[in-house]
Structure formats: structure tokens, C-alpha cells
Amino acid sequence: KQWYQRRVAITAGEYKSYLRSMASQNGNSLHFDNSSPFVNFGTDAAHHGSDPDKWDFKPIVPPISLSTTFKQPAPGQPPVYDYSRAGNPTRTAFEECIAKLEGGKYCVATSSGLAATMLLVNTLKAGDHILCCDDVYGGTNRYFNRVVSNFGIEITMCDPTDLEKFKSNLRDNTTMIWIETPTNPTMKICDIAGVVEIVKKRYEGKQVPKVIADNTFSTPYFQRPLELGADCSINSVTKYINGHTDVVMGVISTNNKEFYDKLTFLIMAVGPCPSPFDCYLALRGVRTLHLRMRQHETNSLAVGRWLEKHPRVSKVIHPGLPSHPQHELAKRQMKGFSGMLSFIIDGGKEEATLFLQSLKVCYDSCICAS
């Protein structure tokens, strides 16, 4: 209360220092080293895009607009929306919220994370080349190498931790750089700003490839790829952003108006739009993202530290642990760490299967999917 009275508008860094000093005075040990410095994140998550003044009846919670079509005063003159595949009031509220949280200007919501990936690939043409990190979500890997490659688009998979090797795989026809950080499932950290710098220098005076960063494992609470120079940040809303295991959705955020317009055209032309009800649920879920991510970080670090001491565990991979080979890069690029970690136990497939079948709290379906 005294702090609040002295200065209402405080920065996240000052608040962090204040909490540390209070904890020290009280004899407590609190972990605030990786607290998010993105000012007003929780407030924006709760309110941005949900302004009651958008509607005549001033609802605090945006309504679920289920209408597929909207009245027009004259043919071809929609006041805002015409057909729900192209746009929807509930969807707009969610998209505005995510754009704000990502530090971007625009957002496009899709029916799944892979639908967002497909939408981005639909901006390319036969003869183009995608340079993708070699450790990537299995669905992305499958889509690139078993679907996209059939349409004349070339795919190269490369270790994102070796920037020189990454640079050597760039081609004249490279039109998209696909990075995922941390990667799924080996938790590699890709230097987003480093990749962006390499790409800009390599294609100076030419058409610069779009740098796409999959931010699913970090979420915008702990990492903002757009602020590090990426053209687009993509998230599978299904995971942390919704956070309740009851919605399948994806989002693409960008600051590029021209590219955003292309994506909104493709939403209408290709059709991977989310339902209004899913948008309502995801908007509800994102309101607690900041609270959930803090606890995910606390839990995963506690589990990771415990596993590192276990005699049957040969390796723990968590970017928040000093044992991670890119721990320093992770600390510079990220503002904290999510609940994701990988570890290797003694034995082979039989032992790993037995371990998963023996879990009492976590369920093996998601772990096996990774």
C-alpha cells in the first residue's frame, strides 16, 4: 500500500525489486528472476478487445455471435461484417487481444495451429524454398515434408542453434524462414534476433524472406518474437493460450499490414476460420495466461531440478536450468520459462513406456504426442 501511494505507475523491474526486498525483510525466498517485464500484460489479457462500448448494450464479456451472415444496407456494402468466414465480432475481440499481447498490430485466428501454418504456406508458390529448423513440432514436420513438398515448394531442415550453418542453407529462392523456439521436443533455443539480422544482410536490396517464429512453448507472456524482428509470431492456442484443453485453435500475429491483408484474404478464400464459440472460450482462457505461466515456470523448474538429481535420469533439457547449453541465450531472449521440459531416462522404449504408464498426475497422451 505504501509503495502504491508513493508511485502508482511503476515498471516491472521496480516491482520485482520491491518484491525481493519485501521477501528479504520477511525472511522468505521468492523466485522473481524471470518475471515478465511486459507492462500491464494481465490487464491487457483481461480487457483488450473486450471494450463494452463496442456494443450498444455494453456487455462486460463479449457475446458469442453465432450469425453466419449480416444485414447489409445495400448489395456489397457490409457495415463491418458480411460472412462469418471472413470475420466475426467474437473472433475480432479475441484477435485484438492476442495482437496486443504479442506486441503486434494485427492478428488472424485460425481453426487450429496447423491451420495457421497452412495459411502462411499459402502465401508461397511453387519454386519457393522454406528453411526450417530441424527440431520442430511433429505436425509441422509432417505437413512440410509430406504435404507441402508435393506442391513444388522446397524444404530444408537445419539446426537452428548453428547460425553459420543456418546461413549457409539460405538460397536465392528462399521465401520463408521457419523457426521454433524453444523447439519441440528437445528444447533448442533459436536466436530470433540473430536469424533476422542474417536474413536482412543476405537479402539486402532484394525481396527479404518472411521470418516466422512459432511461439507456442513460450507464449507472448515470456517471449515476443515480433519485438525481436520476426515478421510473424504463430501460436497454437490449443496449448497454453487457451489453457483448458477444450479448444483447438491457432493465431498469427504481425505488424505488416500488407501481409495481414493477404492472410485475411486467404482466411476467406481457403476457409480455416475458428468458430465463434471457440473464440469465446479462448478469450476466456487467455485472461489467466499470466497467472498460469508463472506457475508453470515454478513447477517445471522444481521438477527439472529434482530430475537432475535422480539416478535413473541421464539428462534433463530445460532452458531455465544452467545445464542447458543455451541457457544464457534463453535468459537474454526470453523473460521466463514455461512448463515444458524434456528428459532422458535409463533404458529404451520398453522402460519409457512403463514410465509413462505409471504416471499418476500427468497423462501420457500429450507426452507421447511430443
mmCIF file of C-alpha atoms in Angstrom:
data_model
loop_
_atom_site.group_PDB
_atom_site.id
_atom_site.type_symbol
_atom_site.label_atom_id
_atom_site.label_comp_id
_atom_site.label_asym_id
_atom_site.label_seq_id
_atom_site.Cartn_x
_atom_site.Cartn_y
_atom_site.Cartn_z
ATOM 1 C CA LYS A 1 0.000 0.000 0.000
ATOM 2 C CA GLN A 2 2.848 2.391 0.843
ATOM 3 C CA TRP A 3 4.539 1.616 -2.440
ATOM 4 C CA TYR A 4 1.303 2.175 -4.337
ATOM 5 C CA GLN A 5 0.708 5.510 -2.630
ATOM 6 C CA ARG A 6 4.265 6.635 -3.381
ATOM 7 C CA ARG A 7 4.071 5.830 -7.080
ATOM 8 C CA VAL A 8 1.212 4.199 -8.924
ATOM 9 C CA ALA A 9 2.935 3.887 -12.309
ATOM 10 C CA ILE A 10 5.877 1.571 -11.609
ATOM 11 C CA THR A 11 7.876 -0.527 -14.029
ATOM 12 C CA ALA A 12 8.000 -4.305 -13.836
ATOM 13 C CA GLY A 13 11.686 -4.138 -12.875
ATOM 14 C CA GLU A 14 10.992 -1.824 -9.942
ATOM 15 C CA TYR A 15 8.108 -4.000 -8.811
ATOM 16 C CA LYS A 16 10.356 -7.047 -8.988
ATOM 17 C CA SER A 17 12.986 -5.318 -6.839
ATOM 18 C CA TYR A 18 10.324 -4.240 -4.373
ATOM 19 C CA LEU A 19 9.021 -7.794 -4.025
ATOM 20 C CA ARG A 20 12.549 -9.102 -3.483
ATOM 21 C CA SER A 21 13.177 -6.538 -0.743
ATOM 22 C CA MET A 22 9.888 -7.359 0.972
ATOM 23 C CA ALA A 23 10.631 -11.081 0.786
ATOM 24 C CA SER A 24 14.070 -10.478 2.284
ATOM 25 C CA GLN A 25 12.611 -8.465 5.150
ATOM 26 C CA ASN A 26 10.134 -11.238 5.864
ATOM 27 C CA GLY A 27 12.755 -13.976 5.662
ATOM 28 C CA ASN A 28 11.193 -15.512 2.568
ATOM 29 C CA SER A 29 12.876 -16.703 -0.616
ATOM 30 C CA LEU A 30 10.878 -15.805 -3.711
ATOM 31 C CA HIS A 31 11.787 -16.550 -7.333
ATOM 32 C CA PHE A 32 11.253 -13.410 -9.420
ATOM 33 C CA ASP A 33 14.317 -13.561 -11.679
ATOM 34 C CA ASN A 34 12.239 -14.394 -14.748
ATOM 35 C CA SER A 35 9.071 -12.420 -14.062
ATOM 36 C CA SER A 36 7.595 -10.954 -17.223
ATOM 37 C CA PRO A 37 8.548 -7.300 -17.761
ATOM 38 C CA PHE A 38 5.790 -6.719 -20.288
ATOM 39 C CA VAL A 39 3.912 -3.935 -18.557
ATOM 40 C CA ASN A 40 0.156 -4.361 -17.997
ATOM 41 C CA PHE A 41 0.134 -7.861 -19.508
ATOM 42 C CA GLY A 42 -2.531 -9.174 -17.133
ATOM 43 C CA THR A 43 -4.689 -6.089 -17.594
ATOM 44 C CA ASP A 44 -4.415 -6.316 -21.373
ATOM 45 C CA ALA A 45 -5.230 -10.035 -21.294
ATOM 46 C CA ALA A 46 -8.354 -9.340 -19.277
ATOM 47 C CA HIS A 47 -9.621 -6.264 -21.105
ATOM 48 C CA HIS A 48 -8.089 -5.598 -24.511
ATOM 49 C CA GLY A 49 -10.521 -6.352 -27.318
ATOM 50 C CA SER A 50 -13.412 -6.573 -24.866
ATOM 51 C CA ASP A 51 -14.392 -2.906 -24.624
ATOM 52 C CA PRO A 52 -18.097 -2.834 -23.629
ATOM 53 C CA ASP A 53 -18.597 0.300 -25.728
ATOM 54 C CA LYS A 54 -18.239 -1.805 -28.875
ATOM 55 C CA TRP A 55 -21.847 -2.853 -28.418
ATOM 56 C CA ASP A 56 -24.949 -0.787 -27.728
ATOM 57 C CA PHE A 57 -25.869 -2.914 -24.698
ATOM 58 C CA LYS A 58 -22.396 -2.553 -23.059
ATOM 59 C CA PRO A 59 -21.573 -6.190 -22.138
ATOM 60 C CA ILE A 60 -18.542 -6.697 -19.893
ATOM 61 C CA VAL A 61 -17.927 -10.082 -21.554
ATOM 62 C CA PRO A 62 -18.067 -10.057 -25.373
ATOM 63 C CA PRO A 63 -21.106 -12.009 -26.610
ATOM 64 C CA ILE A 64 -20.921 -15.138 -28.736
ATOM 65 C CA SER A 65 -22.053 -14.004 -32.166
ATOM 66 C CA LEU A 66 -23.274 -17.144 -33.933
ATOM 67 C CA SER A 67 -24.765 -15.496 -37.011
ATOM 68 C CA THR A 68 -23.159 -16.638 -40.258
ATOM 69 C CA THR A 69 -24.441 -13.655 -42.261
ATOM 70 C CA PHE A 70 -25.040 -9.977 -41.535
ATOM 71 C CA LYS A 71 -27.542 -7.449 -42.869
ATOM 72 C CA GLN A 72 -26.254 -5.018 -45.470
ATOM 73 C CA PRO A 73 -27.862 -1.635 -46.280
ATOM 74 C CA ALA A 74 -27.153 -2.310 -49.967
ATOM 75 C CA PRO A 75 -25.557 -5.123 -52.025
ATOM 76 C CA GLY A 76 -21.803 -5.286 -51.440
ATOM 77 C CA GLN A 77 -21.895 -2.696 -48.651
ATOM 78 C CA PRO A 78 -21.461 -4.545 -45.346
ATOM 79 C CA PRO A 79 -21.279 -2.175 -42.343
ATOM 80 C CA VAL A 80 -18.497 -4.282 -40.765
ATOM 81 C CA TYR A 81 -19.084 -7.985 -41.393
ATOM 82 C CA ASP A 82 -20.739 -9.794 -44.270
ATOM 83 C CA TYR A 83 -19.983 -13.515 -43.855
ATOM 84 C CA SER A 84 -18.632 -15.157 -40.717
ATOM 85 C CA ARG A 85 -15.852 -16.987 -42.517
ATOM 86 C CA ALA A 86 -14.305 -13.598 -43.332
ATOM 87 C CA GLY A 87 -14.927 -12.055 -39.921
ATOM 88 C CA ASN A 88 -16.979 -12.296 -36.778
ATOM 89 C CA PRO A 89 -17.419 -9.965 -33.751
ATOM 90 C CA THR A 90 -16.364 -12.599 -31.208
ATOM 91 C CA ARG A 91 -13.354 -13.529 -33.306
ATOM 92 C CA THR A 92 -12.351 -9.883 -33.667
ATOM 93 C CA ALA A 93 -12.369 -9.433 -29.882
ATOM 94 C CA PHE A 94 -10.027 -12.400 -29.468
ATOM 95 C CA GLU A 95 -7.736 -11.328 -32.319
ATOM 96 C CA GLU A 96 -7.387 -7.804 -30.925
ATOM 97 C CA CYS A 97 -6.448 -9.215 -27.528
ATOM 98 C CA ILE A 98 -3.769 -11.547 -28.920
ATOM 99 C CA ALA A 99 -2.276 -8.836 -31.146
ATOM 100 C CA LYS A 100 -1.882 -6.622 -28.085
ATOM 101 C CA LEU A 101 -0.275 -9.375 -26.015
ATOM 102 C CA GLU A 102 2.178 -10.215 -28.814
ATOM 103 C CA GLY A 103 3.187 -6.568 -29.135
ATOM 104 C CA GLY A 104 1.747 -6.527 -32.643
ATOM 105 C CA LYS A 105 -0.803 -4.553 -34.617
ATOM 106 C CA TYR A 106 -2.708 -7.364 -36.317
ATOM 107 C CA CYS A 107 -3.787 -10.926 -35.608
ATOM 108 C CA VAL A 108 -5.548 -13.646 -37.589
ATOM 109 C CA ALA A 109 -7.187 -16.520 -35.706
ATOM 110 C CA THR A 110 -7.475 -19.926 -37.351
ATOM 111 C CA SER A 111 -9.222 -23.221 -36.679
ATOM 112 C CA SER A 112 -6.012 -24.889 -35.405
ATOM 113 C CA GLY A 113 -2.305 -24.296 -35.039
ATOM 114 C CA LEU A 114 -1.643 -26.278 -38.209
ATOM 115 C CA ALA A 115 -4.330 -24.259 -39.984
ATOM 116 C CA ALA A 116 -2.258 -21.180 -39.140
ATOM 117 C CA THR A 117 0.802 -22.917 -40.587
ATOM 118 C CA MET A 118 -1.147 -23.827 -43.728
ATOM 119 C CA LEU A 119 -2.376 -20.244 -44.107
ATOM 120 C CA LEU A 120 1.196 -18.929 -44.011
ATOM 121 C CA VAL A 121 2.395 -21.513 -46.537
ATOM 122 C CA ASN A 122 -0.480 -20.492 -48.814
ATOM 123 C CA THR A 123 1.284 -17.149 -49.266
ATOM 124 C CA LEU A 124 4.017 -19.039 -51.176
ATOM 125 C CA LYS A 125 4.125 -20.526 -54.671
ATOM 126 C CA ALA A 126 5.750 -23.453 -56.484
ATOM 127 C CA GLY A 127 9.505 -22.982 -56.738
ATOM 128 C CA ASP A 128 9.817 -21.225 -53.380
ATOM 129 C CA HIS A 129 12.046 -22.530 -50.613
ATOM 130 C CA ILE A 130 11.360 -22.831 -46.860
ATOM 131 C CA LEU A 131 14.295 -23.043 -44.455
ATOM 132 C CA CYS A 132 13.023 -24.700 -41.291
ATOM 133 C CA CYS A 133 14.688 -25.644 -38.018
ATOM 134 C CA ASP A 134 15.412 -29.362 -37.820
ATOM 135 C CA ASP A 135 13.716 -29.931 -34.465
ATOM 136 C CA VAL A 136 10.142 -28.815 -34.890
ATOM 137 C CA TYR A 137 6.629 -29.790 -33.820
ATOM 138 C CA GLY A 138 5.789 -33.165 -35.376
ATOM 139 C CA GLY A 139 2.689 -31.819 -37.119
ATOM 140 C CA THR A 140 4.728 -29.064 -38.776
ATOM 141 C CA ASN A 141 7.397 -31.558 -39.862
ATOM 142 C CA ARG A 142 4.789 -33.903 -41.312
ATOM 143 C CA TYR A 143 2.954 -31.079 -43.102
ATOM 144 C CA PHE A 144 6.123 -29.609 -44.626
ATOM 145 C CA ASN A 145 7.739 -32.853 -45.747
ATOM 146 C CA ARG A 146 4.726 -34.976 -46.682
ATOM 147 C CA VAL A 147 2.275 -32.373 -47.973
ATOM 148 C CA VAL A 148 3.889 -29.035 -48.881
ATOM 149 C CA SER A 149 6.809 -30.700 -50.678
ATOM 150 C CA ASN A 150 4.322 -32.275 -53.113
ATOM 151 C CA PHE A 151 3.366 -28.846 -54.476
ATOM 152 C CA GLY A 152 6.754 -27.757 -55.756
ATOM 153 C CA ILE A 153 7.901 -25.950 -52.610
ATOM 154 C CA GLU A 154 11.361 -26.971 -51.430
ATOM 155 C CA ILE A 155 12.005 -27.685 -47.740
ATOM 156 C CA THR A 156 15.358 -27.686 -45.949
ATOM 157 C CA MET A 157 15.663 -28.684 -42.289
ATOM 158 C CA CYS A 158 18.649 -27.216 -40.429
ATOM 159 C CA ASP A 159 19.961 -26.954 -36.854
ATOM 160 C CA PRO A 160 18.812 -23.513 -35.618
ATOM 161 C CA THR A 161 21.482 -23.343 -32.917
ATOM 162 C CA ASP A 162 24.279 -23.106 -35.529
ATOM 163 C CA LEU A 163 23.695 -19.711 -37.168
ATOM 164 C CA GLU A 164 26.536 -20.124 -39.669
ATOM 165 C CA LYS A 165 25.129 -23.432 -40.853
ATOM 166 C CA PHE A 166 21.678 -21.874 -40.937
ATOM 167 C CA LYS A 167 23.057 -19.029 -43.053
ATOM 168 C CA SER A 168 24.719 -21.440 -45.499
ATOM 169 C CA ASN A 169 21.336 -23.048 -46.240
ATOM 170 C CA LEU A 170 19.738 -19.811 -47.420
ATOM 171 C CA ARG A 171 19.059 -19.744 -51.164
ATOM 172 C CA ASP A 172 18.071 -17.167 -53.737
ATOM 173 C CA ASN A 173 14.575 -18.695 -53.815
ATOM 174 C CA THR A 174 14.185 -18.822 -50.021
ATOM 175 C CA THR A 175 10.948 -17.017 -49.208
ATOM 176 C CA MET A 176 10.213 -18.203 -45.683
ATOM 177 C CA ILE A 177 12.322 -18.901 -42.590
ATOM 178 C CA TRP A 178 10.528 -21.116 -40.067
ATOM 179 C CA ILE A 179 11.918 -21.166 -36.537
ATOM 180 C CA GLU A 180 10.507 -22.644 -33.372
ATOM 181 C CA THR A 181 11.939 -21.626 -30.023
ATOM 182 C CA PRO A 182 12.069 -23.448 -27.718
ATOM 183 C CA THR A 183 11.746 -26.395 -30.077
ATOM 184 C CA ASN A 184 9.528 -29.414 -29.598
ATOM 185 C CA PRO A 185 10.660 -31.713 -28.062
ATOM 186 C CA THR A 186 14.395 -31.130 -27.489
ATOM 187 C CA MET A 187 14.025 -27.530 -26.270
ATOM 188 C CA LYS A 188 16.615 -25.955 -28.577
ATOM 189 C CA ILE A 189 16.750 -22.156 -28.412
ATOM 190 C CA CYS A 190 16.907 -20.291 -31.707
ATOM 191 C CA ASP A 191 18.401 -16.794 -31.667
ATOM 192 C CA ILE A 192 15.494 -14.900 -33.256
ATOM 193 C CA ALA A 193 17.292 -11.554 -33.492
ATOM 194 C CA GLY A 194 20.386 -13.306 -34.838
ATOM 195 C CA VAL A 195 18.418 -15.047 -37.587
ATOM 196 C CA VAL A 196 16.658 -11.800 -38.521
ATOM 197 C CA GLU A 197 19.995 -9.981 -38.806
ATOM 198 C CA ILE A 198 21.475 -12.717 -41.030
ATOM 199 C CA VAL A 199 18.423 -12.717 -43.298
ATOM 200 C CA LYS A 200 18.399 -8.922 -43.701
ATOM 201 C CA LYS A 201 22.095 -8.827 -44.614
ATOM 202 C CA ARG A 202 21.850 -11.776 -47.003
ATOM 203 C CA TYR A 203 18.916 -10.288 -48.915
ATOM 204 C CA GLU A 204 19.769 -6.603 -48.726
ATOM 205 C CA GLY A 205 18.259 -4.864 -51.737
ATOM 206 C CA LYS A 206 16.222 -7.967 -52.614
ATOM 207 C CA GLN A 207 12.925 -9.477 -51.532
ATOM 208 C CA VAL A 208 13.544 -10.485 -47.922
ATOM 209 C CA PRO A 209 12.114 -13.845 -46.796
ATOM 210 C CA LYS A 210 9.491 -13.753 -44.065
ATOM 211 C CA VAL A 211 10.788 -14.904 -40.676
ATOM 212 C CA ILE A 212 8.102 -16.912 -38.884
ATOM 213 C CA ALA A 213 8.569 -17.786 -35.205
ATOM 214 C CA ASP A 214 6.487 -20.466 -33.515
ATOM 215 C CA ASN A 215 5.953 -19.068 -30.024
ATOM 216 C CA THR A 216 3.732 -21.867 -28.690
ATOM 217 C CA PHE A 217 6.077 -23.161 -25.974
ATOM 218 C CA SER A 218 6.833 -19.679 -24.607
ATOM 219 C CA THR A 219 3.613 -17.748 -25.261
ATOM 220 C CA PRO A 220 3.730 -13.929 -25.519
ATOM 221 C CA TYR A 221 3.937 -13.768 -21.731
ATOM 222 C CA PHE A 222 7.540 -14.972 -21.807
ATOM 223 C CA GLN A 223 8.628 -14.097 -25.351
ATOM 224 C CA ARG A 224 7.650 -11.639 -28.093
ATOM 225 C CA PRO A 225 9.203 -12.628 -31.439
ATOM 226 C CA LEU A 226 7.828 -9.522 -33.181
ATOM 227 C CA GLU A 227 9.865 -7.294 -30.877
ATOM 228 C CA LEU A 228 12.949 -9.333 -31.808
ATOM 229 C CA GLY A 229 12.398 -8.675 -35.521
ATOM 230 C CA ALA A 230 10.308 -11.652 -36.671
ATOM 231 C CA ASP A 231 7.678 -10.913 -39.316
ATOM 232 C CA CYS A 232 5.095 -13.205 -37.745
ATOM 233 C CA SER A 233 4.574 -14.924 -34.426
ATOM 234 C CA ILE A 234 2.464 -18.061 -34.556
ATOM 235 C CA ASN A 235 0.875 -19.860 -31.605
ATOM 236 C CA SER A 236 -1.160 -22.984 -31.183
ATOM 237 C CA VAL A 237 -3.933 -21.578 -28.993
ATOM 238 C CA THR A 238 -4.824 -25.181 -28.153
ATOM 239 C CA LYS A 239 -1.918 -25.296 -25.705
ATOM 240 C CA TYR A 240 -1.119 -22.542 -23.218
ATOM 241 C CA ILE A 241 -3.126 -19.589 -24.521
ATOM 242 C CA ASN A 242 -6.494 -21.282 -24.136
ATOM 243 C CA GLY A 243 -5.127 -23.413 -21.335
ATOM 244 C CA HIS A 244 -8.188 -25.552 -20.597
ATOM 245 C CA THR A 245 -7.813 -28.460 -23.065
ATOM 246 C CA ASP A 246 -11.168 -27.748 -24.680
ATOM 247 C CA VAL A 247 -10.341 -25.656 -27.764
ATOM 248 C CA VAL A 248 -8.345 -26.361 -30.933
ATOM 249 C CA MET A 249 -7.192 -23.056 -32.458
ATOM 250 C CA GLY A 250 -4.235 -21.105 -33.825
ATOM 251 C CA VAL A 251 -3.190 -17.456 -34.193
ATOM 252 C CA ILE A 252 -0.811 -15.464 -36.385
ATOM 253 C CA SER A 253 0.353 -12.024 -35.217
ATOM 254 C CA THR A 254 2.200 -9.452 -37.318
ATOM 255 C CA ASN A 255 2.977 -5.752 -37.708
ATOM 256 C CA ASN A 256 2.965 -5.938 -41.516
ATOM 257 C CA LYS A 257 -0.338 -4.531 -42.843
ATOM 258 C CA GLU A 258 0.213 -5.798 -46.374
ATOM 259 C CA PHE A 259 0.940 -9.318 -45.150
ATOM 260 C CA TYR A 260 -2.015 -9.152 -42.769
ATOM 261 C CA ASP A 261 -4.316 -8.217 -45.646
ATOM 262 C CA LYS A 262 -3.019 -11.217 -47.583
ATOM 263 C CA LEU A 263 -3.764 -13.505 -44.633
ATOM 264 C CA THR A 264 -7.291 -12.138 -44.176
ATOM 265 C CA PHE A 265 -7.935 -12.734 -47.887
ATOM 266 C CA LEU A 266 -6.722 -16.312 -47.503
ATOM 267 C CA ILE A 267 -8.965 -16.868 -44.488
ATOM 268 C CA MET A 268 -11.909 -16.039 -46.755
ATOM 269 C CA ALA A 269 -10.535 -17.884 -49.792
ATOM 270 C CA VAL A 270 -9.239 -21.050 -48.080
ATOM 271 C CA GLY A 271 -11.553 -21.131 -45.073
ATOM 272 C CA PRO A 272 -9.599 -22.245 -41.949
ATOM 273 C CA CYS A 273 -11.561 -19.972 -39.610
ATOM 274 C CA PRO A 274 -12.369 -20.782 -35.966
ATOM 275 C CA SER A 275 -15.916 -20.952 -34.630
ATOM 276 C CA PRO A 276 -17.306 -18.035 -32.579
ATOM 277 C CA PHE A 277 -17.769 -20.350 -29.603
ATOM 278 C CA ASP A 278 -14.111 -21.406 -29.691
ATOM 279 C CA CYS A 279 -13.079 -17.742 -29.873
ATOM 280 C CA TYR A 280 -15.222 -17.024 -26.810
ATOM 281 C CA LEU A 281 -13.611 -19.906 -24.883
ATOM 282 C CA ALA A 282 -10.086 -18.886 -25.914
ATOM 283 C CA LEU A 283 -10.743 -15.276 -24.910
ATOM 284 C CA ARG A 284 -11.882 -16.558 -21.536
ATOM 285 C CA GLY A 285 -8.764 -18.725 -21.249
ATOM 286 C CA VAL A 286 -6.216 -16.056 -22.160
ATOM 287 C CA ARG A 287 -7.384 -13.879 -19.259
ATOM 288 C CA THR A 288 -5.494 -16.108 -16.835
ATOM 289 C CA LEU A 289 -2.470 -16.753 -19.064
ATOM 290 C CA HIS A 290 -0.095 -14.629 -16.968
ATOM 291 C CA LEU A 291 -1.085 -16.390 -13.766
ATOM 292 C CA ARG A 292 -0.841 -19.853 -15.277
ATOM 293 C CA MET A 293 2.531 -19.252 -16.935
ATOM 294 C CA ARG A 294 4.098 -18.114 -13.675
ATOM 295 C CA GLN A 295 3.000 -21.337 -12.009
ATOM 296 C CA HIS A 296 4.052 -23.458 -14.996
ATOM 297 C CA GLU A 297 7.529 -21.952 -14.712
ATOM 298 C CA THR A 298 7.720 -22.616 -10.973
ATOM 299 C CA ASN A 299 6.526 -26.199 -11.393
ATOM 300 C CA SER A 300 8.769 -27.105 -14.334
ATOM 301 C CA LEU A 301 11.891 -25.732 -12.670
ATOM 302 C CA ALA A 302 11.111 -27.657 -9.482
ATOM 303 C CA VAL A 303 10.569 -30.864 -11.462
ATOM 304 C CA GLY A 304 13.653 -30.262 -13.599
ATOM 305 C CA ARG A 305 15.922 -29.689 -10.598
ATOM 306 C CA TRP A 306 14.569 -32.823 -8.925
ATOM 307 C CA LEU A 307 15.068 -34.915 -12.065
ATOM 308 C CA GLU A 308 18.662 -33.719 -12.442
ATOM 309 C CA LYS A 309 19.469 -35.393 -9.130
ATOM 310 C CA HIS A 310 17.668 -38.657 -9.907
ATOM 311 C CA PRO A 311 19.993 -41.627 -10.528
ATOM 312 C CA ARG A 312 17.780 -43.047 -13.313
ATOM 313 C CA VAL A 313 17.718 -39.792 -15.295
ATOM 314 C CA SER A 314 20.680 -39.260 -17.613
ATOM 315 C CA LYS A 315 19.720 -35.840 -18.982
ATOM 316 C CA VAL A 316 17.268 -33.015 -18.313
ATOM 317 C CA ILE A 317 16.607 -30.394 -21.003
ATOM 318 C CA HIS A 318 15.105 -27.181 -19.646
ATOM 319 C CA PRO A 319 16.230 -23.746 -20.921
ATOM 320 C CA GLY A 320 15.754 -22.313 -17.431
ATOM 321 C CA LEU A 321 18.395 -24.613 -15.939
ATOM 322 C CA PRO A 322 22.109 -23.676 -16.093
ATOM 323 C CA SER A 323 22.780 -27.140 -17.550
ATOM 324 C CA HIS A 324 21.004 -26.196 -20.788
ATOM 325 C CA PRO A 325 23.635 -25.461 -23.484
ATOM 326 C CA GLN A 326 21.835 -22.256 -24.488
ATOM 327 C CA HIS A 327 20.796 -21.105 -21.047
ATOM 328 C CA GLU A 328 22.395 -17.670 -21.445
ATOM 329 C CA LEU A 329 20.703 -17.066 -24.805
ATOM 330 C CA ALA A 330 17.393 -18.160 -23.304
ATOM 331 C CA LYS A 331 17.788 -15.657 -20.467
ATOM 332 C CA ARG A 332 18.517 -12.842 -22.927
ATOM 333 C CA GLN A 333 15.731 -13.654 -25.345
ATOM 334 C CA MET A 334 13.003 -14.895 -23.026
ATOM 335 C CA LYS A 335 11.502 -13.277 -19.965
ATOM 336 C CA GLY A 336 10.858 -16.582 -18.248
ATOM 337 C CA PHE A 337 10.283 -20.270 -18.940
ATOM 338 C CA SER A 338 7.117 -22.267 -19.432
ATOM 339 C CA GLY A 339 6.174 -25.678 -18.104
ATOM 340 C CA MET A 340 7.896 -27.559 -20.924
ATOM 341 C CA LEU A 341 10.922 -29.759 -20.325
ATOM 342 C CA SER A 342 12.350 -32.970 -21.745
ATOM 343 C CA PHE A 343 14.406 -35.624 -20.026
ATOM 344 C CA ILE A 344 16.060 -38.931 -20.830
ATOM 345 C CA ILE A 345 15.755 -41.916 -18.529
ATOM 346 C CA ASP A 346 17.880 -45.055 -18.432
ATOM 347 C CA GLY A 347 16.753 -47.844 -20.715
ATOM 348 C CA GLY A 348 14.918 -47.919 -24.025
ATOM 349 C CA LYS A 349 11.397 -47.883 -25.402
ATOM 350 C CA GLU A 350 10.145 -50.565 -23.007
ATOM 351 C CA GLU A 351 11.323 -48.642 -19.940
ATOM 352 C CA ALA A 352 9.996 -45.340 -21.297
ATOM 353 C CA THR A 353 6.584 -46.904 -21.958
ATOM 354 C CA LEU A 354 6.452 -48.355 -18.458
ATOM 355 C CA PHE A 355 7.365 -44.968 -17.026
ATOM 356 C CA LEU A 356 4.563 -43.214 -18.929
ATOM 357 C CA GLN A 357 2.040 -45.878 -17.951
ATOM 358 C CA SER A 358 2.985 -45.413 -14.302
ATOM 359 C CA LEU A 359 2.299 -41.677 -14.142
ATOM 360 C CA LYS A 360 -0.413 -40.678 -11.671
ATOM 361 C CA VAL A 361 -0.838 -36.943 -12.332
ATOM 362 C CA CYS A 362 0.359 -36.302 -15.907
ATOM 363 C CA TYR A 363 -1.288 -38.289 -18.672
ATOM 364 C CA ASP A 364 0.904 -39.983 -21.272
ATOM 365 C CA SER A 365 -1.221 -38.980 -24.306
ATOM 366 C CA CYS A 366 0.265 -35.480 -24.597
ATOM 367 C CA ILE A 367 3.765 -36.661 -23.722
ATOM 368 C CA CYS A 368 3.682 -39.398 -26.351
ATOM 369 C CA ALA A 369 2.441 -36.858 -28.897
ATOM 370 C CA SER A 370 5.584 -34.827 -28.299
#
